[in-house]
Amino acid sequence: MSSIAFYAIICVIAALVLYAQIQKTTRKIDEDGTLANNSPEAVRQISVQKYKDFCEIINGELRELKMKALYDDALKNEDLKEKFLESLSEMSKKLTFIETMNTARNPDKWESELFEVLSRLDDLVTENFKDGERAGDEIRQRLGAEFGKLQN
């Protein structure tokens, strides 16, 4: 009977040592943030931030288009300048709305909203700029490159 008690004590000690090592390892992982950075919430926050940053980049493009319309005589028809500037302002407001309202949404919702804005922007530039196709291509290339940077 004493040998069974001896083996039971050895098992309990081994279990305690193993438990302590597991606790130590998980504490170290938590401190390093290894698991925290890959949690679904962290991934969602990174995704949300990526789309917010992209909205700011698109807003920068809108500001640049506004300056071209106001000062560079880039529009086909100067009579449509006010309508064009109003459309840019509406898009900027929509982007701000997207940023504030979609913080809890999934990436598919972000992408559909941004696709709608970008499609409208492309149509607006193509319709109103003197060299609309080229200007639209340049904007698409710049935005594509910027979004690629955000993906990394």
mmCIF file with all atom_site columns, C-alpha atoms in Angstrom:
data_model
loop_
_atom_site.group_PDB
_atom_site.id
_atom_site.type_symbol
_atom_site.label_atom_id
_atom_site.label_alt_id
_atom_site.label_comp_id
_atom_site.label_asym_id
_atom_site.label_entity_id
_atom_site.label_seq_id
_atom_site.pdbx_PDB_ins_code
_atom_site.Cartn_x
_atom_site.Cartn_y
_atom_site.Cartn_z
_atom_site.occupancy
_atom_site.B_iso_or_equiv
_atom_site.pdbx_formal_charge
_atom_site.auth_seq_id
_atom_site.auth_comp_id
_atom_site.auth_asym_id
_atom_site.auth_atom_id
_atom_site.pdbx_PDB_model_num
ATOM 1   C CA . MET A 1 1   ? 0.000   0.000  0.000   1.00 0.00 ? 1   MET A CA 1
ATOM 2   C CA . SER A 1 2   ? 2.861   2.356  0.681   1.00 0.00 ? 2   SER A CA 1
ATOM 3   C CA . SER A 1 3   ? 4.151   1.994  -2.892  1.00 0.00 ? 3   SER A CA 1
ATOM 4   C CA . ILE A 1 4   ? 0.729   3.029  -4.282  1.00 0.00 ? 4   ILE A CA 1
ATOM 5   C CA . ALA A 1 5   ? 0.718   6.104  -2.044  1.00 0.00 ? 5   ALA A CA 1
ATOM 6   C CA . PHE A 1 6   ? 4.276   6.879  -3.150  1.00 0.00 ? 6   PHE A CA 1
ATOM 7   C CA . TYR A 1 7   ? 3.261   6.682  -6.846  1.00 0.00 ? 7   TYR A CA 1
ATOM 8   C CA . ALA A 1 8   ? 0.171   8.796  -6.187  1.00 0.00 ? 8   ALA A CA 1
ATOM 9   C CA . ILE A 1 9   ? 2.314   11.487 -4.555  1.00 0.00 ? 9   ILE A CA 1
ATOM 10  C CA . ILE A 1 10  ? 4.723   11.417 -7.538  1.00 0.00 ? 10  ILE A CA 1
ATOM 11  C CA . CYS A 1 11  ? 1.742   11.788 -9.938  1.00 0.00 ? 11  CYS A CA 1
ATOM 12  C CA . VAL A 1 12  ? 0.365   14.743 -7.980  1.00 0.00 ? 12  VAL A CA 1
ATOM 13  C CA . ILE A 1 13  ? 3.779   16.451 -7.932  1.00 0.00 ? 13  ILE A CA 1
ATOM 14  C CA . ALA A 1 14  ? 4.227   15.857 -11.685 1.00 0.00 ? 14  ALA A CA 1
ATOM 15  C CA . ALA A 1 15  ? 0.745   17.258 -12.343 1.00 0.00 ? 15  ALA A CA 1
ATOM 16  C CA . LEU A 1 16  ? 1.515   20.379 -10.281 1.00 0.00 ? 16  LEU A CA 1
ATOM 17  C CA . VAL A 1 17  ? 4.819   20.941 -12.109 1.00 0.00 ? 17  VAL A CA 1
ATOM 18  C CA . LEU A 1 18  ? 3.104   20.478 -15.477 1.00 0.00 ? 18  LEU A CA 1
ATOM 19  C CA . TYR A 1 19  ? 0.290   22.857 -14.455 1.00 0.00 ? 19  TYR A CA 1
ATOM 20  C CA . ALA A 1 20  ? 2.821   25.499 -13.337 1.00 0.00 ? 20  ALA A CA 1
ATOM 21  C CA . GLN A 1 21  ? 4.730   25.219 -16.623 1.00 0.00 ? 21  GLN A CA 1
ATOM 22  C CA . ILE A 1 22  ? 1.546   25.590 -18.671 1.00 0.00 ? 22  ILE A CA 1
ATOM 23  C CA . GLN A 1 23  ? 0.561   28.667 -16.656 1.00 0.00 ? 23  GLN A CA 1
ATOM 24  C CA . LYS A 1 24  ? 4.021   30.172 -17.112 1.00 0.00 ? 24  LYS A CA 1
ATOM 25  C CA . THR A 1 25  ? 3.949   29.560 -20.875 1.00 0.00 ? 25  THR A CA 1
ATOM 26  C CA . THR A 1 26  ? 0.463   31.003 -21.383 1.00 0.00 ? 26  THR A CA 1
ATOM 27  C CA . ARG A 1 27  ? 1.335   34.059 -19.295 1.00 0.00 ? 27  ARG A CA 1
ATOM 28  C CA . LYS A 1 28  ? 4.410   34.634 -21.465 1.00 0.00 ? 28  LYS A CA 1
ATOM 29  C CA . ILE A 1 29  ? 2.337   34.278 -24.632 1.00 0.00 ? 29  ILE A CA 1
ATOM 30  C CA . ASP A 1 30  ? -0.182  36.800 -23.317 1.00 0.00 ? 30  ASP A CA 1
ATOM 31  C CA . GLU A 1 31  ? 2.580   39.252 -22.443 1.00 0.00 ? 31  GLU A CA 1
ATOM 32  C CA . ASP A 1 32  ? 4.135   38.918 -25.884 1.00 0.00 ? 32  ASP A CA 1
ATOM 33  C CA . GLY A 1 33  ? 0.769   39.428 -27.499 1.00 0.00 ? 33  GLY A CA 1
ATOM 34  C CA . THR A 1 34  ? 1.239   36.478 -29.800 1.00 0.00 ? 34  THR A CA 1
ATOM 35  C CA . LEU A 1 35  ? -2.307  35.240 -29.498 1.00 0.00 ? 35  LEU A CA 1
ATOM 36  C CA . ALA A 1 36  ? -3.842  38.640 -28.864 1.00 0.00 ? 36  ALA A CA 1
ATOM 37  C CA . ASN A 1 37  ? -2.690  39.932 -32.252 1.00 0.00 ? 37  ASN A CA 1
ATOM 38  C CA . ASN A 1 38  ? -4.353  37.036 -34.065 1.00 0.00 ? 38  ASN A CA 1
ATOM 39  C CA . SER A 1 39  ? -7.644  37.109 -32.210 1.00 0.00 ? 39  SER A CA 1
ATOM 40  C CA . PRO A 1 40  ? -10.766 37.702 -34.315 1.00 0.00 ? 40  PRO A CA 1
ATOM 41  C CA . GLU A 1 41  ? -11.337 41.058 -32.614 1.00 0.00 ? 41  GLU A CA 1
ATOM 42  C CA . ALA A 1 42  ? -7.785  42.218 -33.355 1.00 0.00 ? 42  ALA A CA 1
ATOM 43  C CA . VAL A 1 43  ? -8.079  41.110 -36.978 1.00 0.00 ? 43  VAL A CA 1
ATOM 44  C CA . ARG A 1 44  ? -11.410 42.940 -37.283 1.00 0.00 ? 44  ARG A CA 1
ATOM 45  C CA . GLN A 1 45  ? -9.889  46.101 -35.781 1.00 0.00 ? 45  GLN A CA 1
ATOM 46  C CA . ILE A 1 46  ? -6.991  45.950 -38.237 1.00 0.00 ? 46  ILE A CA 1
ATOM 47  C CA . SER A 1 47  ? -9.468  45.508 -41.084 1.00 0.00 ? 47  SER A CA 1
ATOM 48  C CA . VAL A 1 48  ? -11.607 48.410 -39.877 1.00 0.00 ? 48  VAL A CA 1
ATOM 49  C CA . GLN A 1 49  ? -8.544  50.637 -39.560 1.00 0.00 ? 49  GLN A CA 1
ATOM 50  C CA . LYS A 1 50  ? -7.401  49.665 -43.051 1.00 0.00 ? 50  LYS A CA 1
ATOM 51  C CA . TYR A 1 51  ? -10.737 50.723 -44.533 1.00 0.00 ? 51  TYR A CA 1
ATOM 52  C CA . LYS A 1 52  ? -10.806 53.936 -42.502 1.00 0.00 ? 52  LYS A CA 1
ATOM 53  C CA . ASP A 1 53  ? -7.335  54.799 -43.788 1.00 0.00 ? 53  ASP A CA 1
ATOM 54  C CA . PHE A 1 54  ? -8.460  54.041 -47.330 1.00 0.00 ? 54  PHE A CA 1
ATOM 55  C CA . CYS A 1 55  ? -11.446 56.370 -46.877 1.00 0.00 ? 55  CYS A CA 1
ATOM 56  C CA . GLU A 1 56  ? -9.008  59.121 -45.911 1.00 0.00 ? 56  GLU A CA 1
ATOM 57  C CA . ILE A 1 57  ? -6.936  58.421 -49.024 1.00 0.00 ? 57  ILE A CA 1
ATOM 58  C CA . ILE A 1 58  ? -10.059 58.643 -51.190 1.00 0.00 ? 58  ILE A CA 1
ATOM 59  C CA . ASN A 1 59  ? -10.965 61.919 -49.465 1.00 0.00 ? 59  ASN A CA 1
ATOM 60  C CA . GLY A 1 60  ? -7.505  63.190 -50.391 1.00 0.00 ? 60  GLY A CA 1
ATOM 61  C CA . GLU A 1 61  ? -8.211  62.337 -54.024 1.00 0.00 ? 61  GLU A CA 1
ATOM 62  C CA . LEU A 1 62  ? -11.521 64.178 -53.793 1.00 0.00 ? 62  LEU A CA 1
ATOM 63  C CA . ARG A 1 63  ? -9.754  67.277 -52.444 1.00 0.00 ? 63  ARG A CA 1
ATOM 64  C CA . GLU A 1 64  ? -7.223  67.069 -55.275 1.00 0.00 ? 64  GLU A CA 1
ATOM 65  C CA . LEU A 1 65  ? -10.014 66.805 -57.860 1.00 0.00 ? 65  LEU A CA 1
ATOM 66  C CA . LYS A 1 66  ? -11.706 69.819 -56.303 1.00 0.00 ? 66  LYS A CA 1
ATOM 67  C CA . MET A 1 67  ? -8.505  71.855 -56.657 1.00 0.00 ? 67  MET A CA 1
ATOM 68  C CA . LYS A 1 68  ? -8.120  70.771 -60.283 1.00 0.00 ? 68  LYS A CA 1
ATOM 69  C CA . ALA A 1 69  ? -11.705 71.779 -60.994 1.00 0.00 ? 69  ALA A CA 1
ATOM 70  C CA . LEU A 1 70  ? -11.329 75.143 -59.288 1.00 0.00 ? 70  LEU A CA 1
ATOM 71  C CA . TYR A 1 71  ? -7.896  76.215 -60.466 1.00 0.00 ? 71  TYR A CA 1
ATOM 72  C CA . ASP A 1 72  ? -6.600  74.048 -63.322 1.00 0.00 ? 72  ASP A CA 1
ATOM 73  C CA . ASP A 1 73  ? -9.409  74.393 -65.860 1.00 0.00 ? 73  ASP A CA 1
ATOM 74  C CA . ALA A 1 74  ? -9.632  70.610 -66.063 1.00 0.00 ? 74  ALA A CA 1
ATOM 75  C CA . LEU A 1 75  ? -13.389 70.335 -66.602 1.00 0.00 ? 75  LEU A CA 1
ATOM 76  C CA . LYS A 1 76  ? -14.987 69.869 -70.020 1.00 0.00 ? 76  LYS A CA 1
ATOM 77  C CA . ASN A 1 77  ? -17.656 72.437 -69.324 1.00 0.00 ? 77  ASN A CA 1
ATOM 78  C CA . GLU A 1 78  ? -17.241 75.262 -66.829 1.00 0.00 ? 78  GLU A CA 1
ATOM 79  C CA . ASP A 1 79  ? -21.020 75.551 -66.546 1.00 0.00 ? 79  ASP A CA 1
ATOM 80  C CA . LEU A 1 80  ? -21.087 72.205 -64.728 1.00 0.00 ? 80  LEU A CA 1
ATOM 81  C CA . LYS A 1 81  ? -18.430 73.204 -62.203 1.00 0.00 ? 81  LYS A CA 1
ATOM 82  C CA . GLU A 1 82  ? -20.887 73.807 -59.364 1.00 0.00 ? 82  GLU A CA 1
ATOM 83  C CA . LYS A 1 83  ? -22.644 70.502 -59.964 1.00 0.00 ? 83  LYS A CA 1
ATOM 84  C CA . PHE A 1 84  ? -19.293 68.694 -60.095 1.00 0.00 ? 84  PHE A CA 1
ATOM 85  C CA . LEU A 1 85  ? -18.091 70.319 -56.857 1.00 0.00 ? 85  LEU A CA 1
ATOM 86  C CA . GLU A 1 86  ? -21.396 69.491 -55.185 1.00 0.00 ? 86  GLU A CA 1
ATOM 87  C CA . SER A 1 87  ? -21.026 65.849 -56.245 1.00 0.00 ? 87  SER A CA 1
ATOM 88  C CA . LEU A 1 88  ? -17.510 65.751 -54.787 1.00 0.00 ? 88  LEU A CA 1
ATOM 89  C CA . SER A 1 89  ? -18.829 67.209 -51.538 1.00 0.00 ? 89  SER A CA 1
ATOM 90  C CA . GLU A 1 90  ? -21.587 64.591 -51.396 1.00 0.00 ? 90  GLU A CA 1
ATOM 91  C CA . MET A 1 91  ? -19.040 61.816 -51.922 1.00 0.00 ? 91  MET A CA 1
ATOM 92  C CA . SER A 1 92  ? -16.868 63.196 -49.156 1.00 0.00 ? 92  SER A CA 1
ATOM 93  C CA . LYS A 1 93  ? -19.861 63.251 -46.820 1.00 0.00 ? 93  LYS A CA 1
ATOM 94  C CA . LYS A 1 94  ? -20.735 59.690 -47.812 1.00 0.00 ? 94  LYS A CA 1
ATOM 95  C CA . LEU A 1 95  ? -17.167 58.580 -47.045 1.00 0.00 ? 95  LEU A CA 1
ATOM 96  C CA . THR A 1 96  ? -17.383 60.202 -43.626 1.00 0.00 ? 96  THR A CA 1
ATOM 97  C CA . PHE A 1 97  ? -20.694 58.443 -43.067 1.00 0.00 ? 97  PHE A CA 1
ATOM 98  C CA . ILE A 1 98  ? -19.167 55.130 -44.138 1.00 0.00 ? 98  ILE A CA 1
ATOM 99  C CA . GLU A 1 99  ? -16.251 55.625 -41.738 1.00 0.00 ? 99  GLU A CA 1
ATOM 100 C CA . THR A 1 100 ? -18.439 56.358 -38.747 1.00 0.00 ? 100 THR A CA 1
ATOM 101 C CA . MET A 1 101 ? -21.265 53.908 -39.382 1.00 0.00 ? 101 MET A CA 1
ATOM 102 C CA . ASN A 1 102 ? -19.330 50.853 -40.528 1.00 0.00 ? 102 ASN A CA 1
ATOM 103 C CA . THR A 1 103 ? -16.963 50.447 -37.600 1.00 0.00 ? 103 THR A CA 1
ATOM 104 C CA . ALA A 1 104 ? -18.846 47.362 -36.427 1.00 0.00 ? 104 ALA A CA 1
ATOM 105 C CA . ARG A 1 105 ? -19.493 45.931 -39.887 1.00 0.00 ? 105 ARG A CA 1
ATOM 106 C CA . ASN A 1 106 ? -17.753 43.137 -41.681 1.00 0.00 ? 106 ASN A CA 1
ATOM 107 C CA . PRO A 1 107 ? -15.292 43.730 -44.539 1.00 0.00 ? 107 PRO A CA 1
ATOM 108 C CA . ASP A 1 108 ? -17.884 42.806 -47.182 1.00 0.00 ? 108 ASP A CA 1
ATOM 109 C CA . LYS A 1 109 ? -20.054 45.749 -46.137 1.00 0.00 ? 109 LYS A CA 1
ATOM 110 C CA . TRP A 1 110 ? -17.060 48.107 -46.223 1.00 0.00 ? 110 TRP A CA 1
ATOM 111 C CA . GLU A 1 111 ? -16.065 46.865 -49.661 1.00 0.00 ? 111 GLU A CA 1
ATOM 112 C CA . SER A 1 112 ? -19.544 47.233 -51.133 1.00 0.00 ? 112 SER A CA 1
ATOM 113 C CA . GLU A 1 113 ? -19.900 50.781 -49.796 1.00 0.00 ? 113 GLU A CA 1
ATOM 114 C CA . LEU A 1 114 ? -16.446 51.790 -51.014 1.00 0.00 ? 114 LEU A CA 1
ATOM 115 C CA . PHE A 1 115 ? -17.044 50.163 -54.405 1.00 0.00 ? 115 PHE A CA 1
ATOM 116 C CA . GLU A 1 116 ? -20.177 52.260 -54.796 1.00 0.00 ? 116 GLU A CA 1
ATOM 117 C CA . VAL A 1 117 ? -18.276 55.466 -53.984 1.00 0.00 ? 117 VAL A CA 1
ATOM 118 C CA . LEU A 1 118 ? -15.363 54.582 -56.258 1.00 0.00 ? 118 LEU A CA 1
ATOM 119 C CA . SER A 1 119 ? -17.684 53.698 -59.135 1.00 0.00 ? 119 SER A CA 1
ATOM 120 C CA . ARG A 1 120 ? -19.458 57.016 -58.748 1.00 0.00 ? 120 ARG A CA 1
ATOM 121 C CA . LEU A 1 121 ? -16.123 58.832 -58.600 1.00 0.00 ? 121 LEU A CA 1
ATOM 122 C CA . ASP A 1 122 ? -14.928 57.113 -61.770 1.00 0.00 ? 122 ASP A CA 1
ATOM 123 C CA . ASP A 1 123 ? -18.145 58.017 -63.609 1.00 0.00 ? 123 ASP A CA 1
ATOM 124 C CA . LEU A 1 124 ? -17.956 61.603 -62.390 1.00 0.00 ? 124 LEU A CA 1
ATOM 125 C CA . VAL A 1 125 ? -14.360 62.069 -63.524 1.00 0.00 ? 125 VAL A CA 1
ATOM 126 C CA . THR A 1 126 ? -14.972 60.405 -66.893 1.00 0.00 ? 126 THR A CA 1
ATOM 127 C CA . GLU A 1 127 ? -18.045 62.550 -67.570 1.00 0.00 ? 127 GLU A CA 1
ATOM 128 C CA . ASN A 1 128 ? -16.680 65.913 -66.443 1.00 0.00 ? 128 ASN A CA 1
ATOM 129 C CA . PHE A 1 129 ? -12.921 66.065 -67.053 1.00 0.00 ? 129 PHE A CA 1
ATOM 130 C CA . LYS A 1 130 ? -11.452 67.036 -70.409 1.00 0.00 ? 130 LYS A CA 1
ATOM 131 C CA . ASP A 1 131 ? -9.308  63.911 -70.472 1.00 0.00 ? 131 ASP A CA 1
ATOM 132 C CA . GLY A 1 132 ? -11.600 61.886 -68.228 1.00 0.00 ? 132 GLY A CA 1
ATOM 133 C CA . GLU A 1 133 ? -10.446 58.401 -69.221 1.00 0.00 ? 133 GLU A CA 1
ATOM 134 C CA . ARG A 1 134 ? -6.794  59.181 -68.521 1.00 0.00 ? 134 ARG A CA 1
ATOM 135 C CA . ALA A 1 135 ? -7.607  60.988 -65.269 1.00 0.00 ? 135 ALA A CA 1
ATOM 136 C CA . GLY A 1 136 ? -9.797  58.074 -64.163 1.00 0.00 ? 136 GLY A CA 1
ATOM 137 C CA . ASP A 1 137 ? -7.028  55.591 -64.967 1.00 0.00 ? 137 ASP A CA 1
ATOM 138 C CA . GLU A 1 138 ? -4.512  57.620 -62.964 1.00 0.00 ? 138 GLU A CA 1
ATOM 139 C CA . ILE A 1 139 ? -6.842  57.792 -59.981 1.00 0.00 ? 139 ILE A CA 1
ATOM 140 C CA . ARG A 1 140 ? -7.523  54.044 -60.145 1.00 0.00 ? 140 ARG A CA 1
ATOM 141 C CA . GLN A 1 141 ? -3.788  53.318 -60.284 1.00 0.00 ? 141 GLN A CA 1
ATOM 142 C CA . ARG A 1 142 ? -3.002  55.607 -57.348 1.00 0.00 ? 142 ARG A CA 1
ATOM 143 C CA . LEU A 1 143 ? -5.829  54.243 -55.225 1.00 0.00 ? 143 LEU A CA 1
ATOM 144 C CA . GLY A 1 144 ? -4.929  50.666 -56.143 1.00 0.00 ? 144 GLY A CA 1
ATOM 145 C CA . ALA A 1 145 ? -1.324  51.253 -55.114 1.00 0.00 ? 145 ALA A CA 1
ATOM 146 C CA . GLU A 1 146 ? -2.377  52.894 -51.844 1.00 0.00 ? 146 GLU A CA 1
ATOM 147 C CA . PHE A 1 147 ? -4.789  50.072 -51.033 1.00 0.00 ? 147 PHE A CA 1
ATOM 148 C CA . GLY A 1 148 ? -2.016  47.583 -51.788 1.00 0.00 ? 148 GLY A CA 1
ATOM 149 C CA . LYS A 1 149 ? 0.204   49.370 -49.267 1.00 0.00 ? 149 LYS A CA 1
ATOM 150 C CA . LEU A 1 150 ? -2.553  49.132 -46.665 1.00 0.00 ? 150 LEU A CA 1
ATOM 151 C CA . GLN A 1 151 ? -2.875  45.390 -47.284 1.00 0.00 ? 151 GLN A CA 1
ATOM 152 C CA . ASN A 1 152 ? 0.754   44.828 -46.253 1.00 0.00 ? 152 ASN A CA 1
#
